[in-house]
mmCIF file of C-alpha atoms in Angstrom:
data_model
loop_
_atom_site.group_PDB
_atom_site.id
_atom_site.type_symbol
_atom_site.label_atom_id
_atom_site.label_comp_id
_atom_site.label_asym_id
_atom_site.label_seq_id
_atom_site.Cartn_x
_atom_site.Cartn_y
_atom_site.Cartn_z
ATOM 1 C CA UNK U 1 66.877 45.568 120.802
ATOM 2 C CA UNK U 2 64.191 47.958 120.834
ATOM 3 C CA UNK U 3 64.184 50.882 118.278
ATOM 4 C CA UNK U 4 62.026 53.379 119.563
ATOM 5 C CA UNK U 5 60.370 52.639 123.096
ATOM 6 C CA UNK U 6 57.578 54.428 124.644
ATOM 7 C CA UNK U 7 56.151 53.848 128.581
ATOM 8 C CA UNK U 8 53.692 53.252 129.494
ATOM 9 C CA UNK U 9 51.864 50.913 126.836
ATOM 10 C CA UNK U 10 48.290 51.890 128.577
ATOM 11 C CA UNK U 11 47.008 54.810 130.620
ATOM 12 C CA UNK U 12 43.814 54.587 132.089
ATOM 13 C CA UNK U 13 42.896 57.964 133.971
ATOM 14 C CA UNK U 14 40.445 60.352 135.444
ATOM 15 C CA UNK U 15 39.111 63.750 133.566
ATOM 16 C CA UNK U 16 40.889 66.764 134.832
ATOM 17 C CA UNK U 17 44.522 64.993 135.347
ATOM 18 C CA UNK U 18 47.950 65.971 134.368
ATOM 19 C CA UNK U 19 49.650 62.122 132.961
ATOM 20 C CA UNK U 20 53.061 62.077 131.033
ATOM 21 C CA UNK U 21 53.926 59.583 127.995
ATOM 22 C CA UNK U 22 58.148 59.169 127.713
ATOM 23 C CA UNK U 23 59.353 57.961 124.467
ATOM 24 C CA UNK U 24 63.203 57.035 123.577
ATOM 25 C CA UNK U 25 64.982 55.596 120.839
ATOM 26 C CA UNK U 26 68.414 54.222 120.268
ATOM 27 C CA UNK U 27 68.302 54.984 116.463
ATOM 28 C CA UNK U 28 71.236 57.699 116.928
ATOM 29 C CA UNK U 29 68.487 60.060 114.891
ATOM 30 C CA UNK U 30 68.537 63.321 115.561
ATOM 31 C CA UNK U 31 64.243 64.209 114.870
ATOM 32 C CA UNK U 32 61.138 63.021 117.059
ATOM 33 C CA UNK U 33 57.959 63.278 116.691
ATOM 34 C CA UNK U 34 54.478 62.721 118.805
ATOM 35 C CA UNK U 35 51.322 61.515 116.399
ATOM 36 C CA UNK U 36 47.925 61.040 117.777
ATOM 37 C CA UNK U 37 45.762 58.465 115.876
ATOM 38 C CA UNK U 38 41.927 59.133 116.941
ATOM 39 C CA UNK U 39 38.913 56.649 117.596
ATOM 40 C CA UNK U 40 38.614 56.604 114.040
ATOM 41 C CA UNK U 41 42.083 56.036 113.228
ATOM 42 C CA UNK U 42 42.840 59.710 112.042
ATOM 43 C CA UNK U 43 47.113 59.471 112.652
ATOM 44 C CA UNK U 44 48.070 63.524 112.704
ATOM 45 C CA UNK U 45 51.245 65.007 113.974
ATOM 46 C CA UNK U 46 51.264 66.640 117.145
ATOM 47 C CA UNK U 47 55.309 67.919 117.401
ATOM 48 C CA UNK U 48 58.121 67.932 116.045
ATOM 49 C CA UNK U 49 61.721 68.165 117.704
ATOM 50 C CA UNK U 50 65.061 68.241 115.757
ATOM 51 C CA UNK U 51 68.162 68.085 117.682
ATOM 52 C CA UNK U 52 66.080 69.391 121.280
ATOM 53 C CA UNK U 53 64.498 72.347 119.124
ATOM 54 C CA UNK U 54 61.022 72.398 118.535
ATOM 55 C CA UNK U 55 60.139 72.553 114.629
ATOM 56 C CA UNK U 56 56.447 71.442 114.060
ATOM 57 C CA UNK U 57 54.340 72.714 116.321
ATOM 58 C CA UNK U 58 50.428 71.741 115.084
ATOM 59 C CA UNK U 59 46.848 73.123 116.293
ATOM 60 C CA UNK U 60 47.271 71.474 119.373
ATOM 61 C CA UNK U 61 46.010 72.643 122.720
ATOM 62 C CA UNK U 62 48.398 74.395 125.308
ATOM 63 C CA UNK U 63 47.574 71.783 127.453
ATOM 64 C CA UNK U 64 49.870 69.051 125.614
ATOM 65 C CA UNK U 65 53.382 69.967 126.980
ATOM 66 C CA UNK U 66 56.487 68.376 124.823
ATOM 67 C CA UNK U 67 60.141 68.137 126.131
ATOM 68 C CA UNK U 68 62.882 66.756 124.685
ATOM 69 C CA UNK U 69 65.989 66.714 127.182
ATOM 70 C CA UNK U 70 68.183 64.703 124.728
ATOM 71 C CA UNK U 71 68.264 64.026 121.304
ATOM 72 C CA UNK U 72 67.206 60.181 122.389
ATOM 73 C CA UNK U 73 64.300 61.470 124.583
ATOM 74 C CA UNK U 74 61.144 63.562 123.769
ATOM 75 C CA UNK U 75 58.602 63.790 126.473
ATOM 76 C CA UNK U 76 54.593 64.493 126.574
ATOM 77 C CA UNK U 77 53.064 65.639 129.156
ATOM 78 C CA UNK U 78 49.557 66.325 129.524
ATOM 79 C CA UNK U 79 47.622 68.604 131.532
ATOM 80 C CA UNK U 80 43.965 68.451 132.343
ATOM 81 C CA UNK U 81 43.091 65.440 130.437
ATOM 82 C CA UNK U 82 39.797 65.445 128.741
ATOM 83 C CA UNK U 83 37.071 62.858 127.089
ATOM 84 C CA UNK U 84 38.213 63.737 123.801
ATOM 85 C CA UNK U 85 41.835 62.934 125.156
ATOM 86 C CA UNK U 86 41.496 59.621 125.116
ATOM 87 C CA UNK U 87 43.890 58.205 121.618
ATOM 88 C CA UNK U 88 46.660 56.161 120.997
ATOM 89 C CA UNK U 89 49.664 58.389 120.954
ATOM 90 C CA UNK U 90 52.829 57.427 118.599
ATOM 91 C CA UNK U 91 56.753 58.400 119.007
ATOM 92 C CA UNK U 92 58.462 58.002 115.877
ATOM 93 C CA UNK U 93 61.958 59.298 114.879
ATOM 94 C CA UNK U 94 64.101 59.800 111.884
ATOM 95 C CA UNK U 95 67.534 60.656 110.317
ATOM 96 C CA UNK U 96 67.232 64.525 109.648
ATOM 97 C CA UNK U 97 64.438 66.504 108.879
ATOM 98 C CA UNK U 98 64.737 67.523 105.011
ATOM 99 C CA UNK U 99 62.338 68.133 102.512
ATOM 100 C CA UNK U 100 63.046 64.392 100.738
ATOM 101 C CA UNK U 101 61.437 62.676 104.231
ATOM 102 C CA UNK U 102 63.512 59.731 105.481
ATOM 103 C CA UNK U 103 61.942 57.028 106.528
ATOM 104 C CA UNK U 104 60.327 57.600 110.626
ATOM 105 C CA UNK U 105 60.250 55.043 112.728
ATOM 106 C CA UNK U 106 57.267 54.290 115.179
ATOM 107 C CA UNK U 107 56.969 53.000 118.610
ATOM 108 C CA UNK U 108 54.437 50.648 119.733
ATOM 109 C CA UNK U 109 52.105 53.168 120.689
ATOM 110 C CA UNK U 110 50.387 54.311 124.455
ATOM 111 C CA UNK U 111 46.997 54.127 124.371
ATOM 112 C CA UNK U 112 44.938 56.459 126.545
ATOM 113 C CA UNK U 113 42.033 56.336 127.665
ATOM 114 C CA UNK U 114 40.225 58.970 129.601
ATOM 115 C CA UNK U 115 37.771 58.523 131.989
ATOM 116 C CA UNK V 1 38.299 68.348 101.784
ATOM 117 C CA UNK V 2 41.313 65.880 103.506
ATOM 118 C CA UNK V 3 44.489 66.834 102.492
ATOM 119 C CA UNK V 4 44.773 62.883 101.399
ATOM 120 C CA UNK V 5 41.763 60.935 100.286
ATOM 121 C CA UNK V 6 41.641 57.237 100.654
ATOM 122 C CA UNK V 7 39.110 54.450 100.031
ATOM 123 C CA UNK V 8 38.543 53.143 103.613
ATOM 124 C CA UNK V 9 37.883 49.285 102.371
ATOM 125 C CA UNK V 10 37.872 47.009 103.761
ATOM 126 C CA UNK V 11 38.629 45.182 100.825
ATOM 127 C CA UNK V 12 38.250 41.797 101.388
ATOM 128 C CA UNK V 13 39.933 39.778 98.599
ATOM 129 C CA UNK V 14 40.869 35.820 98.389
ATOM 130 C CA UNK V 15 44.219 34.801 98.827
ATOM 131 C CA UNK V 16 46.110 34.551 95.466
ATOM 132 C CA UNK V 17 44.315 37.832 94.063
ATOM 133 C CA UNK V 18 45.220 40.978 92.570
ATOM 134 C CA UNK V 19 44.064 44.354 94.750
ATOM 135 C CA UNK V 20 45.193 48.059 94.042
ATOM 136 C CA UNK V 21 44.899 51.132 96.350
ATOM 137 C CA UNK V 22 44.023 54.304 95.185
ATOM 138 C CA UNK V 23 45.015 57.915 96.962
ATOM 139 C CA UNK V 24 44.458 61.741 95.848
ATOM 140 C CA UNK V 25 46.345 64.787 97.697
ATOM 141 C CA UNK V 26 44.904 67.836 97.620
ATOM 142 C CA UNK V 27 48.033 70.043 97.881
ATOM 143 C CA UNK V 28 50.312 70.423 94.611
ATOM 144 C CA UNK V 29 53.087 71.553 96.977
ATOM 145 C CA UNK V 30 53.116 67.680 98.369
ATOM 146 C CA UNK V 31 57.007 66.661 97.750
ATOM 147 C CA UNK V 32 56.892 63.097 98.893
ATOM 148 C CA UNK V 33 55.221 60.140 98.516
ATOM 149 C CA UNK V 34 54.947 56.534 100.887
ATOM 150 C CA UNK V 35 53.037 53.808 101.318
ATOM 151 C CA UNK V 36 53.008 52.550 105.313
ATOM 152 C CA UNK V 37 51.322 49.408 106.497
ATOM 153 C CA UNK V 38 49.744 49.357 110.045
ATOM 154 C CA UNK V 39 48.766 45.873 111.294
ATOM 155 C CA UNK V 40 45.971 45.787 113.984
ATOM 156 C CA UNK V 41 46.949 47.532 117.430
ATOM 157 C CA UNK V 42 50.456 48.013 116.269
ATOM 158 C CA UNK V 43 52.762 50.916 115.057
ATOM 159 C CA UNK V 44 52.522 52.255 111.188
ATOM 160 C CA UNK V 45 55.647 50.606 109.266
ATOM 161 C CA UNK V 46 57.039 52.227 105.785
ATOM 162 C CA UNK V 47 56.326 49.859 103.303
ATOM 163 C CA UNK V 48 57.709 51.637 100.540
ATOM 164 C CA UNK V 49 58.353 55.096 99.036
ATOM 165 C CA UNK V 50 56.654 56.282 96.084
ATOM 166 C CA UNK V 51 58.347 57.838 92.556
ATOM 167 C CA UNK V 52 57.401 59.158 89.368
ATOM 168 C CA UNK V 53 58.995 56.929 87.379
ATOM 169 C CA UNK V 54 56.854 53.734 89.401
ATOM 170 C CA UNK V 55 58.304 51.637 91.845
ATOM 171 C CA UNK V 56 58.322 47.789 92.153
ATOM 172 C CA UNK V 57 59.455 45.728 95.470
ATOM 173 C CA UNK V 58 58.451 42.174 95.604
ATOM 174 C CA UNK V 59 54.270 41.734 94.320
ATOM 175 C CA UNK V 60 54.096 45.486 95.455
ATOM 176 C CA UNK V 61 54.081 48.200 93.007
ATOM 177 C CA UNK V 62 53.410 51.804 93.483
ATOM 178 C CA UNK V 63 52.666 55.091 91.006
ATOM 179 C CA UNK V 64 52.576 58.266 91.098
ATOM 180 C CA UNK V 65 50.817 60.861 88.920
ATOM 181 C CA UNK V 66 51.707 64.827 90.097
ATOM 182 C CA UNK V 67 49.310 66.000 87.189
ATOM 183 C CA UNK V 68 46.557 63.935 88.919
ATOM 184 C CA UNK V 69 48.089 64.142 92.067
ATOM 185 C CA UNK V 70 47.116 60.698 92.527
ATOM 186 C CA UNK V 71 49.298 57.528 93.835
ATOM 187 C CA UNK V 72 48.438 53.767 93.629
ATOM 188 C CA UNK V 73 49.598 50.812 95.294
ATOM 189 C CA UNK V 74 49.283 47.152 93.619
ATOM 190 C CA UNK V 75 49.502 43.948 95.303
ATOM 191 C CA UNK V 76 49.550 41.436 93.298
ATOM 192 C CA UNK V 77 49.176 37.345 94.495
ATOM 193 C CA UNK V 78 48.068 38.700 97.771
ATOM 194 C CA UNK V 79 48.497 36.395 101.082
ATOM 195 C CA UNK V 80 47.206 36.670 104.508
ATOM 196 C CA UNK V 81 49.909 38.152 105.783
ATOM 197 C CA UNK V 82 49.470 41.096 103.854
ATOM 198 C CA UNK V 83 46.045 41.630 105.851
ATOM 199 C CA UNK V 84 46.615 45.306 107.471
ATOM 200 C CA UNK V 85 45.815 49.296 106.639
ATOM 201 C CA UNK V 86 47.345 50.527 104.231
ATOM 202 C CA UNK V 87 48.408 54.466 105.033
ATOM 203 C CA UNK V 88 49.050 56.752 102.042
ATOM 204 C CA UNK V 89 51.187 59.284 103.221
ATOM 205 C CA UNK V 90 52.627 63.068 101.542
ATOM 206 C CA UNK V 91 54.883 65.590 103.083
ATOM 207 C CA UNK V 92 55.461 69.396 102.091
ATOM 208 C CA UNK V 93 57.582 71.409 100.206
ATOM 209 C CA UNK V 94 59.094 73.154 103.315
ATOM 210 C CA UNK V 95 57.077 70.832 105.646
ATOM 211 C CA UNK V 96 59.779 70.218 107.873
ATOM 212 C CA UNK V 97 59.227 66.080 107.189
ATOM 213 C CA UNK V 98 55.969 66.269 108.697
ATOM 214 C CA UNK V 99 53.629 63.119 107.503
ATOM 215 C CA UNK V 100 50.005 64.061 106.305
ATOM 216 C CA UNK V 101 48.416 60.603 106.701
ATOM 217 C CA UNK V 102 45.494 59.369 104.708
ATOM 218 C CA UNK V 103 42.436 57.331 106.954
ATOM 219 C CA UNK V 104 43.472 54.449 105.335
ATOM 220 C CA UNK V 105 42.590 51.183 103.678
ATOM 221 C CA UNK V 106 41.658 47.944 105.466
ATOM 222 C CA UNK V 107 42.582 44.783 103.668
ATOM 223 C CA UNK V 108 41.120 41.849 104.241
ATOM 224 C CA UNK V 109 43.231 38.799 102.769
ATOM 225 C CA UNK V 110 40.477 35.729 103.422
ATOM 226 C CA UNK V 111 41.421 31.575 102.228
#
C-alpha cells in the first residue's frame, strides 16, 4: 500500500525534450509538493499545491509546468530539458499547509538524467 | 550564506558510539524545526521534530536554541542501521510549510 507514488522511477532523455513526471498519493492530504535534490544533494522546493491551487511557486524556470487535476494528483511537466536538468525529483504531500508544518511525506523519487 | 548550515560528515563512528549533529539557520523568522533521515537512493523520512524545551525518542535527542538559532541532534549507542544523511530542516513564519533543507550529514556507522 503505497503512500505517495511517482512514475516513472528513471528518465533517461535527449536535450531539448518536453518529459512529464506524475506523482499520486492515497494519504487523503490535501498539499503536494515537487523538490529537486541536485548532483550534490541540494533538496529545494520547486511547488507547492494546496487543494489544486498553486501556493509556493520558487525561482524556477517557466519551462517546469505543474498541474494538479485532483487533490491526489500533481503533475510536472517539463519543457526543453537541459544538462543542468538532469536531478532526482521528489513528490511529497501533507495534511494542511499551516505555519506549525506537518509532517510531508516523500515518494521514492524519479531520477532524470539528461542527455 | 545557506539559509541552513550543516557539517557535511561523513562522520564515520564505531558501532556502540555517541555522535551529535550540529545545524545553524540564518533566518530568525524560521518557525519550525525537524530532523529527516535519507538513506542512500531513497526518499527523505521525518525522523523527528524539534522543540525548545528538547526532545527525546529512543537514543535520539534533539535541541533547539532560537537565541543561537542553532539545533542539535544526538545519537547515542549508534548501530548500523542508523547509517544515512541526516537533513536539518526549518520552515517560515508565513512560509506556507515550505521545507528549507540543510546539505546534510553523512553518517557512517562502521563494526
Amino acid at each position: 500500500d503505497t503512500a505517495v507514488s511517482q512514475t516513472p522511477k528513471y528518465l533517461v532523455t535527449q536535450m531539448g525534450n518536453d518529459k512529464s513526471i506524475k506523482c499520486e498519493q492515497n494519504l487523503g492530504h490535501d498539499t503536494m509538493y515537487w523538490y529537486k535534490q541536485d548532483s550534490k544533494k541540494f533538496l529545494k522546493i520547486m511547488f507547492s499545491y494546496n487543494n489544486k491551487e498553486l501556493i509556493i511557486n520558487e525561482t524556477v524556470p517557466n519551462r517546469f509546468s505543474p498541474k494538479s487535476p485532483d487533490k491526489a494528483h500533481l503533475n510536472l511537466h517539463i519543457n526543453s530539458l537541459e544538462l543542468g536538468d538532469s536531478a532526482v525529483y521528489f513528490c511529497a504531500s501533507s495534511q494542511g499547509a499551516g505555519l506549525a508544518g506537518p509532517e510531508q511525506f516523500f515518494g521514492p523519487g524519479t531520477r532524470l538524467t539528461v542527455l | 550564506r545557506k539559509e541552513v548550515e550543516q557539517d557535511p560528515g561523513p562522520f564515520n563512528v564505531p558501532e556502540g558510539a555517541t555522535v551529535a549533529f550540529n545545524c545553524t539557520y540564518s533566518n530568525s523568522a524560521s518557525q519550525s524545526f525537524f530532523w529527516y533521515r535519507q538513506d542512500c537512493r531513497k526518499e527523505p523520512k521525518l525522523l523527528m521534530s524539534v522543540y525548545s524545551s528538547g526532545n527525546e525518542d529512543g537514543r535520539f535527542t534533539a535541541q533547539l536554541n532560537r537565541a543561537s538559532q542553532y539545533i542539535s541532534l544526538l545519537i547515542r549507542d549508534s548501530k548500523l542501521s542508523d547509517s544515512a544523511t541526516y537533513l536539518c530542516v526549518v520552515t517560515l513564519t508565513g512560509g506556507g510549510n515550505k521545507l528549507t533543507f540543510g546539505t546534510g550529514t553523512q553518517l557512517k556507522v562502521e563494526l
